PDB file of C-alpha atoms in Angstrom:
ATOM      1  CA  MET A   1      40.334  -0.311 -63.271  1.00 48.00           C
ATOM      2  CA  THR A   2      37.196   0.766 -61.455  1.00 52.00           C
ATOM      3  CA  MET A   3      35.318  -1.970 -59.543  1.00 53.00           C
ATOM      4  CA  HIS A   4      31.516  -1.699 -59.336  1.00 53.00           C
ATOM      5  CA  ALA A   5      29.876  -3.419 -56.320  1.00 52.00           C
ATOM      6  CA  HIS A   6      26.621  -5.234 -56.972  1.00 52.00           C
ATOM      7  CA  PRO A   7      23.818  -4.190 -54.665  1.00 55.00           C
ATOM      8  CA  ALA A   8      22.908  -6.854 -52.081  1.00 53.00           C
ATOM      9  CA  ALA A   9      19.661  -8.671 -52.764  1.00 56.00           C
ATOM     10  CA  SER A  10      16.840  -7.710 -50.459  1.00 67.00           C
ATOM     11  CA  PRO A  11      15.494 -10.304 -47.966  1.00 69.00           C
ATOM     12  CA  ALA A  12      12.153 -10.255 -49.754  1.00 69.00           C
ATOM     13  CA  ALA A  13      13.792 -11.153 -53.083  1.00 68.00           C
ATOM     14  CA  VAL A  14      15.766 -13.978 -51.463  1.00 64.00           C
ATOM     15  CA  GLY A  15      12.575 -15.348 -49.857  1.00 68.00           C
ATOM     16  CA  ASN A  16      10.685 -15.203 -53.157  1.00 74.00           C
ATOM     17  CA  ALA A  17      13.487 -17.053 -54.945  1.00 73.00           C
ATOM     18  CA  ALA A  18      13.549 -19.765 -52.251  1.00 75.00           C
ATOM     19  CA  ARG A  19       9.775 -20.185 -52.455  1.00 79.00           C
ATOM     20  CA  SER A  20       9.971 -20.396 -56.214  1.00 80.00           C
ATOM     21  CA  ARG A  21      12.607 -23.128 -56.002  1.00 82.00           C
ATOM     22  CA  ARG A  22      10.512 -25.072 -53.529  1.00 85.00           C
ATOM     23  CA  ARG A  23       7.441 -24.809 -55.764  1.00 84.00           C
ATOM     24  CA  GLY A  24       9.509 -26.053 -58.685  1.00 81.00           C
ATOM     25  CA  GLU A  25      10.771 -29.019 -56.657  1.00 83.00           C
ATOM     26  CA  VAL A  26       7.225 -29.871 -55.548  1.00 82.00           C
ATOM     27  CA  LEU A  27       5.943 -29.719 -59.122  1.00 84.00           C
ATOM     28  CA  ARG A  28       8.776 -31.929 -60.380  1.00 85.00           C
ATOM     29  CA  ALA A  29       8.152 -34.409 -57.567  1.00 82.00           C
ATOM     30  CA  CYS A  30       4.434 -34.508 -58.372  1.00 84.00           C
ATOM     31  CA  ALA A  31       5.210 -35.034 -62.052  1.00 85.00           C
ATOM     32  CA  LEU A  32       7.453 -37.994 -61.196  1.00 86.00           C
ATOM     33  CA  VAL A  33       5.183 -39.585 -58.599  1.00 85.00           C
ATOM     34  CA  GLY A  34       1.910 -38.742 -60.339  1.00 85.00           C
ATOM     35  CA  PRO A  35       1.767 -41.660 -62.817  1.00 88.00           C
ATOM     36  CA  ALA A  36       2.499 -44.216 -60.085  1.00 87.00           C
ATOM     37  CA  LEU A  37      -0.143 -42.688 -57.794  1.00 87.00           C
ATOM     38  CA  LEU A  38      -2.653 -42.682 -60.635  1.00 89.00           C
ATOM     39  CA  LEU A  39      -2.033 -46.362 -61.367  1.00 89.00           C
ATOM     40  CA  LEU A  40      -2.278 -47.171 -57.657  1.00 85.00           C
ATOM     41  CA  LEU A  41      -5.585 -45.341 -57.467  1.00 87.00           C
ATOM     42  CA  VAL A  42      -7.067 -46.911 -60.607  1.00 88.00           C
ATOM     43  CA  LEU A  43      -5.794 -50.467 -60.160  1.00 87.00           C
ATOM     44  CA  PHE A  44      -5.955 -50.905 -56.377  1.00 85.00           C
ATOM     45  CA  LEU A  45      -7.728 -48.250 -54.337  1.00 88.00           C
ATOM     46  CA  LEU A  46     -10.811 -47.703 -56.504  1.00 91.00           C
ATOM     47  CA  PRO A  47     -11.456 -51.453 -57.059  1.00 89.00           C
ATOM     48  CA  THR A  48     -11.094 -52.028 -53.310  1.00 89.00           C
ATOM     49  CA  LEU A  49     -13.622 -49.288 -52.552  1.00 91.00           C
ATOM     50  CA  ALA A  50     -15.952 -50.742 -55.201  1.00 91.00           C
ATOM     51  CA  ILE A  51     -15.728 -54.194 -53.612  1.00 92.00           C
ATOM     52  CA  LEU A  52     -16.487 -52.727 -50.192  1.00 92.00           C
ATOM     53  CA  GLY A  53     -19.535 -50.997 -51.635  1.00 92.00           C
ATOM     54  CA  ILE A  54     -20.803 -54.097 -53.467  1.00 92.00           C
ATOM     55  CA  ALA A  55     -20.317 -56.215 -50.312  1.00 93.00           C
ATOM     56  CA  LEU A  56     -22.981 -54.118 -48.608  1.00 93.00           C
ATOM     57  CA  THR A  57     -25.589 -54.897 -51.301  1.00 92.00           C
ATOM     58  CA  ASP A  58     -27.485 -57.925 -52.598  1.00 90.00           C
ATOM     59  CA  TRP A  59     -26.374 -57.329 -56.193  1.00 87.00           C
ATOM     60  CA  GLN A  60     -26.303 -60.340 -58.490  1.00 87.00           C
ATOM     61  CA  PHE A  61     -24.095 -60.339 -61.565  1.00 79.00           C
ATOM     62  CA  GLY A  62     -26.109 -59.091 -64.543  1.00 77.00           C
ATOM     63  CA  ALA A  63     -28.992 -57.713 -62.461  1.00 79.00           C
ATOM     64  CA  GLN A  64     -30.294 -54.249 -63.290  1.00 80.00           C
ATOM     65  CA  SER A  65     -30.993 -53.265 -59.682  1.00 82.00           C
ATOM     66  CA  LEU A  66     -29.602 -53.813 -56.211  1.00 84.00           C
ATOM     67  CA  SER A  67     -30.536 -53.142 -52.609  1.00 89.00           C
ATOM     68  CA  PHE A  68     -28.478 -52.045 -49.640  1.00 91.00           C
ATOM     69  CA  VAL A  69     -28.326 -54.874 -47.081  1.00 91.00           C
ATOM     70  CA  GLY A  70     -25.614 -53.578 -44.750  1.00 87.00           C
ATOM     71  CA  ALA A  71     -23.744 -56.303 -42.887  1.00 90.00           C
ATOM     72  CA  ALA A  72     -26.164 -59.081 -43.868  1.00 92.00           C
ATOM     73  CA  ASN A  73     -23.673 -60.678 -46.274  1.00 93.00           C
ATOM     74  CA  PHE A  74     -20.983 -60.800 -43.592  1.00 93.00           C
ATOM     75  CA  GLN A  75     -23.412 -62.342 -41.092  1.00 93.00           C
ATOM     76  CA  GLU A  76     -24.297 -64.986 -43.660  1.00 93.00           C
ATOM     77  CA  ILE A  77     -20.620 -65.711 -44.305  1.00 92.00           C
ATOM     78  CA  PHE A  78     -19.818 -66.592 -40.723  1.00 89.00           C
ATOM     79  CA  ALA A  79     -22.986 -68.673 -40.413  1.00 92.00           C
ATOM     80  CA  ASP A  80     -22.235 -70.575 -43.649  1.00 92.00           C
ATOM     81  CA  ALA A  81     -20.917 -74.106 -43.125  1.00 92.00           C
ATOM     82  CA  THR A  82     -19.316 -74.072 -46.581  1.00 91.00           C
ATOM     83  CA  PHE A  83     -17.329 -70.938 -45.775  1.00 93.00           C
ATOM     84  CA  ARG A  84     -16.191 -72.360 -42.422  1.00 93.00           C
ATOM     85  CA  ALA A  85     -15.062 -75.566 -44.132  1.00 94.00           C
ATOM     86  CA  SER A  86     -13.285 -73.565 -46.842  1.00 94.00           C
ATOM     87  CA  PHE A  87     -11.578 -71.368 -44.259  1.00 93.00           C
ATOM     88  CA  GLY A  88     -10.420 -74.400 -42.246  1.00 94.00           C
ATOM     89  CA  ASN A  89      -9.145 -76.145 -45.378  1.00 96.00           C
ATOM     90  CA  THR A  90      -7.223 -73.012 -46.363  1.00 95.00           C
ATOM     91  CA  LEU A  91      -5.531 -72.779 -42.957  1.00 94.00           C
ATOM     92  CA  VAL A  92      -4.492 -76.441 -43.109  1.00 96.00           C
ATOM     93  CA  TYR A  93      -3.244 -75.981 -46.665  1.00 96.00           C
ATOM     94  CA  VAL A  94      -1.164 -72.914 -45.711  1.00 95.00           C
ATOM     95  CA  LEU A  95       0.249 -74.627 -42.596  1.00 95.00           C
ATOM     96  CA  ILE A  96       1.490 -77.505 -44.785  1.00 96.00           C
ATOM     97  CA  VAL A  97       2.686 -75.550 -47.812  1.00 96.00           C
ATOM     98  CA  VAL A  98       4.627 -72.739 -46.111  1.00 95.00           C
ATOM     99  CA  PRO A  99       6.940 -74.733 -43.798  1.00 95.00           C
ATOM    100  CA  GLY A 100       7.200 -77.547 -46.347  1.00 96.00           C
ATOM    101  CA  THR A 101       8.297 -75.161 -49.099  1.00 95.00           C
ATOM    102  CA  VAL A 102      10.757 -73.264 -46.886  1.00 95.00           C
ATOM    103  CA  VAL A 103      12.407 -76.391 -45.459  1.00 94.00           C
ATOM    104  CA  CYS A 104      12.610 -78.253 -48.774  1.00 92.00           C
ATOM    105  CA  ALA A 105      13.908 -75.221 -50.673  1.00 92.00           C
ATOM    106  CA  LEU A 106      16.554 -74.481 -48.043  1.00 92.00           C
ATOM    107  CA  VAL A 107      17.757 -78.089 -47.937  1.00 90.00           C
ATOM    108  CA  VAL A 108      17.931 -78.340 -51.734  1.00 89.00           C
ATOM    109  CA  ALA A 109      19.719 -74.973 -51.956  1.00 89.00           C
ATOM    110  CA  LEU A 110      22.327 -76.102 -49.410  1.00 88.00           C
ATOM    111  CA  LEU A 111      22.856 -79.381 -51.271  1.00 84.00           C
ATOM    112  CA  ILE A 112      23.250 -77.621 -54.627  1.00 84.00           C
ATOM    113  CA  GLU A 113      25.683 -75.069 -53.181  1.00 81.00           C
ATOM    114  CA  ALA A 114      27.704 -77.847 -51.567  1.00 76.00           C
ATOM    115  CA  ASP A 115      28.383 -79.439 -54.969  1.00 71.00           C
ATOM    116  CA  SER A 116      29.149 -77.089 -57.852  1.00 66.00           C
ATOM    117  CA  ARG A 117      28.754 -79.772 -60.538  1.00 69.00           C
ATOM    118  CA  PHE A 118      25.553 -79.429 -62.599  1.00 66.00           C
ATOM    119  CA  ARG A 119      24.468 -76.495 -60.413  1.00 70.00           C
ATOM    120  CA  SER A 120      22.739 -74.671 -63.261  1.00 73.00           C
ATOM    121  CA  PHE A 121      20.982 -77.848 -64.361  1.00 73.00           C
ATOM    122  CA  TYR A 122      19.587 -78.562 -60.892  1.00 74.00           C
ATOM    123  CA  ARG A 123      18.485 -74.955 -60.486  1.00 71.00           C
ATOM    124  CA  ALA A 124      16.645 -75.035 -63.815  1.00 74.00           C
ATOM    125  CA  ILE A 125      14.971 -78.368 -63.029  1.00 76.00           C
ATOM    126  CA  HIS A 126      13.657 -77.151 -59.680  1.00 75.00           C
ATOM    127  CA  PHE A 127      12.537 -73.791 -61.086  1.00 75.00           C
ATOM    128  CA  LEU A 128      10.632 -75.409 -63.970  1.00 76.00           C
ATOM    129  CA  PRO A 129       7.430 -76.150 -61.951  1.00 77.00           C
ATOM    130  CA  PHE A 130       7.142 -72.453 -61.075  1.00 73.00           C
ATOM    131  CA  MET A 131       7.132 -71.643 -64.804  1.00 75.00           C
ATOM    132  CA  ALA A 132       4.899 -74.534 -65.907  1.00 74.00           C
ATOM    133  CA  THR A 133       1.533 -73.741 -67.458  1.00 75.00           C
ATOM    134  CA  LEU A 134      -1.622 -74.579 -65.548  1.00 72.00           C
ATOM    135  CA  ALA A 135      -2.997 -76.994 -68.147  1.00 72.00           C
ATOM    136  CA  ALA A 136       0.258 -78.966 -68.456  1.00 79.00           C
ATOM    137  CA  MET A 137       0.609 -79.200 -64.677  1.00 84.00           C
ATOM    138  CA  ALA A 138      -2.973 -80.426 -64.224  1.00 82.00           C
ATOM    139  CA  ILE A 139      -2.666 -83.083 -66.927  1.00 83.00           C
ATOM    140  CA  ALA A 140       0.623 -84.326 -65.480  1.00 88.00           C
ATOM    141  CA  TRP A 141      -0.677 -84.602 -61.916  1.00 90.00           C
ATOM    142  CA  GLU A 142      -3.959 -86.197 -62.977  1.00 90.00           C
ATOM    143  CA  ALA A 143      -1.979 -88.850 -64.823  1.00 91.00           C
ATOM    144  CA  LEU A 144       0.399 -89.437 -61.908  1.00 92.00           C
ATOM    145  CA  LEU A 145      -2.404 -89.698 -59.329  1.00 92.00           C
ATOM    146  CA  HIS A 146      -4.852 -91.794 -61.369  1.00 92.00           C
ATOM    147  CA  PRO A 147      -6.221 -94.526 -59.063  1.00 90.00           C
ATOM    148  CA  THR A 148      -5.557 -97.436 -61.453  1.00 89.00           C
ATOM    149  CA  ILE A 149      -2.958 -96.480 -64.054  1.00 90.00           C
ATOM    150  CA  GLY A 150      -1.212 -93.658 -62.214  1.00 92.00           C
ATOM    151  CA  LEU A 151       2.528 -93.923 -61.680  1.00 92.00           C
ATOM    152  CA  VAL A 152       2.224 -93.144 -57.961  1.00 93.00           C
ATOM    153  CA  ASN A 153      -0.087 -96.064 -57.226  1.00 93.00           C
ATOM    154  CA  GLN A 154       1.890 -98.390 -59.479  1.00 93.00           C
ATOM    155  CA  MET A 155       5.102 -97.600 -57.589  1.00 94.00           C
ATOM    156  CA  LEU A 156       3.377 -98.081 -54.230  1.00 92.00           C
ATOM    157  CA  ALA A 157       1.873-101.380 -55.356  1.00 92.00           C
ATOM    158  CA  ALA A 158       5.274-102.555 -56.581  1.00 92.00           C
ATOM    159  CA  ILE A 159       6.753-102.208 -53.082  1.00 93.00           C
ATOM    160  CA  GLY A 160       3.677-103.573 -51.323  1.00 91.00           C
ATOM    161  CA  ALA A 161       2.506-100.227 -49.922  1.00 91.00           C
ATOM    162  CA  PRO A 162      -1.208 -99.331 -49.782  1.00 90.00           C
ATOM    163  CA  THR A 163      -2.643 -97.311 -52.660  1.00 92.00           C
ATOM    164  CA  ALA A 164      -5.454 -94.748 -52.678  1.00 92.00           C
ATOM    165  CA  ASN A 165      -7.712 -92.704 -54.889  1.00 93.00           C
ATOM    166  CA  TRP A 166      -5.717 -89.618 -53.957  1.00 93.00           C
ATOM    167  CA  LEU A 167      -7.941 -86.902 -55.428  1.00 93.00           C
ATOM    168  CA  ARG A 168     -11.279 -88.505 -54.525  1.00 92.00           C
ATOM    169  CA  ASP A 169     -10.635 -89.471 -50.904  1.00 93.00           C
ATOM    170  CA  GLU A 170     -11.525 -86.878 -48.247  1.00 93.00           C
ATOM    171  CA  ARG A 171      -8.582 -87.993 -46.105  1.00 93.00           C
ATOM    172  CA  THR A 172      -5.924 -87.569 -48.783  1.00 94.00           C
ATOM    173  CA  VAL A 173      -7.098 -84.857 -51.189  1.00 95.00           C
ATOM    174  CA  LEU A 174      -6.017 -81.813 -49.155  1.00 95.00           C
ATOM    175  CA  PRO A 175      -2.533 -83.154 -48.241  1.00 95.00           C
ATOM    176  CA  VAL A 176      -2.029 -84.092 -51.898  1.00 95.00           C
ATOM    177  CA  LEU A 177      -2.973 -80.590 -53.039  1.00 94.00           C
ATOM    178  CA  ALA A 178      -0.578 -79.199 -50.427  1.00 95.00           C
ATOM    179  CA  ILE A 179       2.236 -81.373 -51.788  1.00 94.00           C
ATOM    180  CA  ILE A 180       1.485 -80.047 -55.271  1.00 93.00           C
ATOM    181  CA  GLY A 181       1.592 -76.527 -53.801  1.00 92.00           C
ATOM    182  CA  ILE A 182       5.036 -77.222 -52.323  1.00 93.00           C
ATOM    183  CA  TRP A 183       6.182 -78.525 -55.693  1.00 91.00           C
ATOM    184  CA  GLN A 184       4.870 -75.389 -57.394  1.00 89.00           C
ATOM    185  CA  ASN A 185       6.591 -72.951 -55.028  1.00 91.00           C
ATOM    186  CA  LEU A 186       9.821 -74.882 -54.496  1.00 90.00           C
ATOM    187  CA  GLY A 187      11.720 -73.410 -57.446  1.00 88.00           C
ATOM    188  CA  PHE A 188      10.848 -69.819 -56.562  1.00 89.00           C
ATOM    189  CA  ALA A 189      11.972 -70.228 -52.944  1.00 92.00           C
ATOM    190  CA  LEU A 190      15.049 -72.182 -54.058  1.00 90.00           C
ATOM    191  CA  VAL A 191      16.303 -69.386 -56.312  1.00 88.00           C
ATOM    192  CA  LEU A 192      15.889 -66.849 -53.513  1.00 91.00           C
ATOM    193  CA  PHE A 193      17.748 -69.027 -50.998  1.00 92.00           C
ATOM    194  CA  MET A 194      20.583 -69.643 -53.462  1.00 89.00           C
ATOM    195  CA  ALA A 195      20.905 -65.904 -54.029  1.00 89.00           C
ATOM    196  CA  GLY A 196      21.018 -65.429 -50.263  1.00 90.00           C
ATOM    197  CA  LEU A 197      23.698 -68.084 -49.881  1.00 90.00           C
ATOM    198  CA  LYS A 198      25.790 -66.384 -52.557  1.00 88.00           C
ATOM    199  CA  ALA A 199      25.619 -63.103 -50.630  1.00 88.00           C
ATOM    200  CA  ILE A 200      27.078 -64.541 -47.400  1.00 88.00           C
ATOM    201  CA  PRO A 201      30.743 -63.435 -47.040  1.00 88.00           C
ATOM    202  CA  ARG A 202      33.197 -66.354 -46.905  1.00 84.00           C
ATOM    203  CA  ASP A 203      35.083 -64.535 -44.142  1.00 88.00           C
ATOM    204  CA  LEU A 204      32.263 -65.315 -41.739  1.00 85.00           C
ATOM    205  CA  TYR A 205      32.788 -69.050 -42.188  1.00 81.00           C
ATOM    206  CA  ASP A 206      36.522 -68.610 -41.593  1.00 81.00           C
ATOM    207  CA  ALA A 207      35.788 -66.679 -38.411  1.00 84.00           C
ATOM    208  CA  ALA A 208      33.364 -69.393 -37.321  1.00 81.00           C
ATOM    209  CA  ASP A 209      36.085 -72.039 -37.827  1.00 80.00           C
ATOM    210  CA  ILE A 210      38.442 -70.037 -35.644  1.00 80.00           C
ATOM    211  CA  ASP A 211      35.756 -69.783 -32.960  1.00 78.00           C
ATOM    212  CA  GLY A 212      35.319 -73.560 -32.935  1.00 78.00           C
ATOM    213  CA  ALA A 213      32.373 -74.022 -35.318  1.00 74.00           C
ATOM    214  CA  SER A 214      34.198 -76.554 -37.456  1.00 74.00           C
ATOM    215  CA  SER A 215      31.389 -78.979 -38.378  1.00 80.00           C
ATOM    216  CA  TRP A 216      28.948 -78.251 -41.190  1.00 80.00           C
ATOM    217  CA  MET A 217      26.016 -78.197 -38.781  1.00 83.00           C
ATOM    218  CA  ASP A 218      27.744 -75.620 -36.580  1.00 83.00           C
ATOM    219  CA  ARG A 219      28.422 -73.420 -39.605  1.00 84.00           C
ATOM    220  CA  ILE A 220      24.791 -73.665 -40.697  1.00 85.00           C
ATOM    221  CA  LEU A 221      23.473 -72.790 -37.242  1.00 84.00           C
ATOM    222  CA  THR A 222      25.911 -69.978 -36.461  1.00 87.00           C
ATOM    223  CA  VAL A 223      26.410 -68.378 -39.886  1.00 87.00           C
ATOM    224  CA  THR A 224      24.113 -69.602 -42.645  1.00 87.00           C
ATOM    225  CA  LEU A 225      20.704 -69.453 -40.970  1.00 88.00           C
ATOM    226  CA  PRO A 226      21.226 -66.093 -39.220  1.00 88.00           C
ATOM    227  CA  MET A 227      22.524 -64.506 -42.428  1.00 90.00           C
ATOM    228  CA  LEU A 228      19.567 -65.897 -44.374  1.00 90.00           C
ATOM    229  CA  GLY A 229      17.133 -64.200 -42.001  1.00 86.00           C
ATOM    230  CA  PRO A 230      15.955 -61.437 -44.379  1.00 85.00           C
ATOM    231  CA  VAL A 231      15.628 -63.867 -47.287  1.00 90.00           C
ATOM    232  CA  SER A 232      13.755 -66.361 -45.131  1.00 89.00           C
ATOM    233  CA  MET A 233      11.307 -63.696 -43.991  1.00 86.00           C
ATOM    234  CA  PHE A 234      10.620 -62.678 -47.593  1.00 87.00           C
ATOM    235  CA  VAL A 235      10.170 -66.300 -48.693  1.00 92.00           C
ATOM    236  CA  VAL A 236       7.744 -67.062 -45.845  1.00 90.00           C
ATOM    237  CA  ILE A 237       5.605 -64.006 -46.599  1.00 88.00           C
ATOM    238  CA  VAL A 238       5.477 -64.562 -50.359  1.00 89.00           C
ATOM    239  CA  VAL A 239       4.815 -68.319 -50.117  1.00 93.00           C
ATOM    240  CA  ALA A 240       2.098 -67.735 -47.502  1.00 91.00           C
ATOM    241  CA  LEU A 241       0.397 -65.218 -49.777  1.00 89.00           C
ATOM    242  CA  ARG A 242       0.619 -67.602 -52.732  1.00 91.00           C
ATOM    243  CA  ALA A 243      -0.783 -70.415 -50.583  1.00 93.00           C
ATOM    244  CA  PHE A 244      -3.758 -68.297 -49.518  1.00 91.00           C
ATOM    245  CA  GLU A 245      -4.343 -67.477 -53.181  1.00 89.00           C
ATOM    246  CA  ALA A 246      -4.353 -71.127 -54.298  1.00 91.00           C
ATOM    247  CA  PHE A 247      -7.047 -71.653 -56.901  1.00 91.00           C
ATOM    248  CA  ASP A 248      -5.742 -73.276 -60.057  1.00 88.00           C
ATOM    249  CA  THR A 249      -5.059 -76.752 -58.635  1.00 89.00           C
ATOM    250  CA  VAL A 250      -8.482 -76.895 -56.977  1.00 92.00           C
ATOM    251  CA  GLN A 251     -10.284 -75.749 -60.122  1.00 91.00           C
ATOM    252  CA  MET A 252      -8.446 -78.126 -62.434  1.00 90.00           C
ATOM    253  CA  LEU A 253      -8.094 -81.224 -60.260  1.00 92.00           C
ATOM    254  CA  THR A 254     -10.866 -81.459 -57.645  1.00 93.00           C
ATOM    255  CA  GLN A 255     -13.445 -78.643 -58.030  1.00 92.00           C
ATOM    256  CA  GLY A 256     -13.540 -78.486 -54.241  1.00 92.00           C
ATOM    257  CA  GLY A 257     -14.500 -82.126 -53.769  1.00 87.00           C
ATOM    258  CA  PRO A 258     -15.050 -84.649 -52.540  1.00 90.00           C
ATOM    259  CA  GLY A 259     -17.629 -83.227 -50.154  1.00 87.00           C
ATOM    260  CA  LYS A 260     -15.955 -79.797 -49.815  1.00 90.00           C
ATOM    261  CA  ALA A 261     -12.792 -81.502 -48.515  1.00 93.00           C
ATOM    262  CA  SER A 262     -10.552 -79.511 -50.863  1.00 94.00           C
ATOM    263  CA  GLU A 263     -12.516 -76.287 -51.220  1.00 93.00           C
ATOM    264  CA  LEU A 264     -10.295 -73.287 -50.496  1.00 94.00           C
ATOM    265  CA  LEU A 265     -11.241 -69.644 -49.924  1.00 93.00           C
ATOM    266  CA  LEU A 266     -10.430 -68.371 -53.385  1.00 93.00           C
ATOM    267  CA  TYR A 267     -12.387 -71.213 -55.001  1.00 94.00           C
ATOM    268  CA  THR A 268     -15.390 -70.461 -52.758  1.00 94.00           C
ATOM    269  CA  LEU A 269     -15.163 -66.822 -53.795  1.00 93.00           C
ATOM    270  CA  TYR A 270     -15.069 -67.826 -57.461  1.00 93.00           C
ATOM    271  CA  ARG A 271     -18.077 -70.137 -57.203  1.00 93.00           C
ATOM    272  CA  GLU A 272     -20.256 -67.669 -55.313  1.00 91.00           C
ATOM    273  CA  SER A 273     -19.392 -64.792 -57.655  1.00 90.00           C
ATOM    274  CA  PHE A 274     -19.283 -66.431 -61.096  1.00 89.00           C
ATOM    275  CA  GLU A 275     -21.182 -69.722 -60.855  1.00 90.00           C
ATOM    276  CA  PHE A 276     -23.982 -68.785 -58.464  1.00 90.00           C
ATOM    277  CA  LEU A 277     -23.824 -65.103 -59.573  1.00 89.00           C
ATOM    278  CA  ARG A 278     -24.135 -63.881 -55.961  1.00 91.00           C
ATOM    279  CA  THR A 279     -21.849 -60.931 -56.550  1.00 91.00           C
ATOM    280  CA  GLY A 280     -22.637 -59.086 -53.317  1.00 93.00           C
ATOM    281  CA  TYR A 281     -21.973 -62.205 -51.246  1.00 93.00           C
ATOM    282  CA  GLY A 282     -18.805 -62.919 -53.244  1.00 93.00           C
ATOM    283  CA  ALA A 283     -17.619 -59.352 -52.639  1.00 93.00           C
ATOM    284  CA  ALA A 284     -18.120 -59.869 -48.894  1.00 94.00           C
ATOM    285  CA  ILE A 285     -15.964 -63.005 -49.080  1.00 94.00           C
ATOM    286  CA  THR A 286     -13.383 -60.938 -50.960  1.00 93.00           C
ATOM    287  CA  VAL A 287     -13.328 -58.369 -48.142  1.00 94.00           C
ATOM    288  CA  VAL A 288     -12.789 -61.133 -45.573  1.00 92.00           C
ATOM    289  CA  PHE A 289     -10.091 -62.678 -47.770  1.00 91.00           C
ATOM    290  CA  LEU A 290      -8.269 -59.362 -48.212  1.00 90.00           C
ATOM    291  CA  THR A 291      -8.476 -58.696 -44.472  1.00 91.00           C
ATOM    292  CA  ILE A 292      -6.898 -62.074 -43.718  1.00 87.00           C
ATOM    293  CA  VAL A 293      -4.108 -61.626 -46.264  1.00 85.00           C
ATOM    294  CA  VAL A 294      -3.257 -58.056 -45.211  1.00 86.00           C
ATOM    295  CA  SER A 295      -3.333 -59.000 -41.521  1.00 87.00           C
ATOM    296  CA  LEU A 296      -1.089 -61.981 -42.164  1.00 80.00           C
ATOM    297  CA  THR A 297       1.403 -59.868 -44.093  1.00 78.00           C
ATOM    298  CA  LEU A 298       1.544 -57.146 -41.439  1.00 82.00           C
ATOM    299  CA  PHE A 299       1.857 -59.694 -38.623  1.00 79.00           C
ATOM    300  CA  GLN A 300       4.651 -61.616 -40.306  1.00 72.00           C
ATOM    301  CA  ALA A 301       6.538 -58.471 -41.263  1.00 70.00           C
ATOM    302  CA  ARG A 302       6.247 -56.977 -37.773  1.00 75.00           C
ATOM    303  CA  VAL A 303       6.984 -60.142 -35.782  1.00 68.00           C
ATOM    304  CA  MET A 304       9.610 -61.711 -38.017  1.00 62.00           C
ATOM    305  CA  ASP A 305      11.410 -58.423 -38.674  1.00 60.00           C
ATOM    306  CA  ARG A 306      12.449 -58.399 -35.014  1.00 62.00           C
ATOM    307  CA  LYS A 307      14.045 -61.819 -35.321  1.00 58.00           C
ATOM    308  CA  VAL A 308      16.017 -61.579 -38.561  1.00 56.00           C
ATOM    309  CA  HIS A 309      19.688 -60.612 -38.610  1.00 48.00           C
ATOM    310  CA  TYR A 310      20.808 -58.196 -41.282  1.00 48.00           C
ATOM    311  CA  SER A 311      24.350 -58.244 -42.519  1.00 45.00           C
TER     312      SER A 311
END
C-alpha cells in the first residue's frame, strides 16, 4: 500500500485560521453579552445621563422650554433647610434600621435553628412582612398606633406606662418609622442568616469543642459569627440600601410630618419632582442621592470585605 504524505500547512494559513477562530469567538461573545449590555445601557446608563443633564437645568415638569443653570440647583440643595433636615432624618433612620435589623434577624435565626420544632412556621411568619402589600401594612400600623383606640396605647395604658401620639409627635415619629423599617426588613435578613447557618459545617463545632469552646456563647463567637461574615456583609449592604430608599411608610403614614420630622430623602425628591413640579431641582436631589448610595455601597464593600472570613 502506498502512503501519501499531506503537505504541511504554511505559517500564513495557520495564522489566518487562528485569526478566524478568534474573530468567531469574539462575535459569539458579543452575541451573548450584547442583550445584557443593551438593557444596561437603556435601563441604567442612559437614564442616569439624562438625570445629570436635567439637574443642570431649571426644567419644570410639563414646561415646553428650559434653561441651563449649571450648578445652581446643587447650591440651592445645600442651602435648603428642608434638604438638610431630610438628610439628617435619613441618616438617623439608617443608623437605627440597619443595626436593629441585623441584630434582631441574627438572634431570631439562632433561636429558630436551636429548636427544630415549627421551624418552617416561624420562618414564614417572620418573612410575611417583607411580602406584605403597602396598603395592608399602612392600614395595620395606623390602627395599631392610633392615639386613642390603637392597640399599642391600650397595652401601655393597661400596665400604667405613658402613651403617645406616635405618628404626630416630633420626638417619636422617626423612631417609630425606624421600628416599622426593622419589621419590614426582618424576614429578608432572617432568611439569609438561616441559609448561612445551614452552610456552616458541623465539623467546625466539633473542632471548637475539642479546643475548649464548649459553651454556646463560645461557639457563636469562634465559629458562627466568623463563618457568617460574607452573609452579614451582604445583609448590611442590602438593608442599608433599602433604608436609604425608604419612601412608602413616609408617604402612607406621615407625609413627612409633623414639621418635617419624618421627611426622608426619597420623599423630598418625590415632593420636589411630582408635587412642586421642580424637575430640575428634583433631578439634582437624585444625583446627590445616587452619589450617597453608591459611595455607601463601595465603602461598605471595600471596608467590610477585609474583615469577613470566607469558608
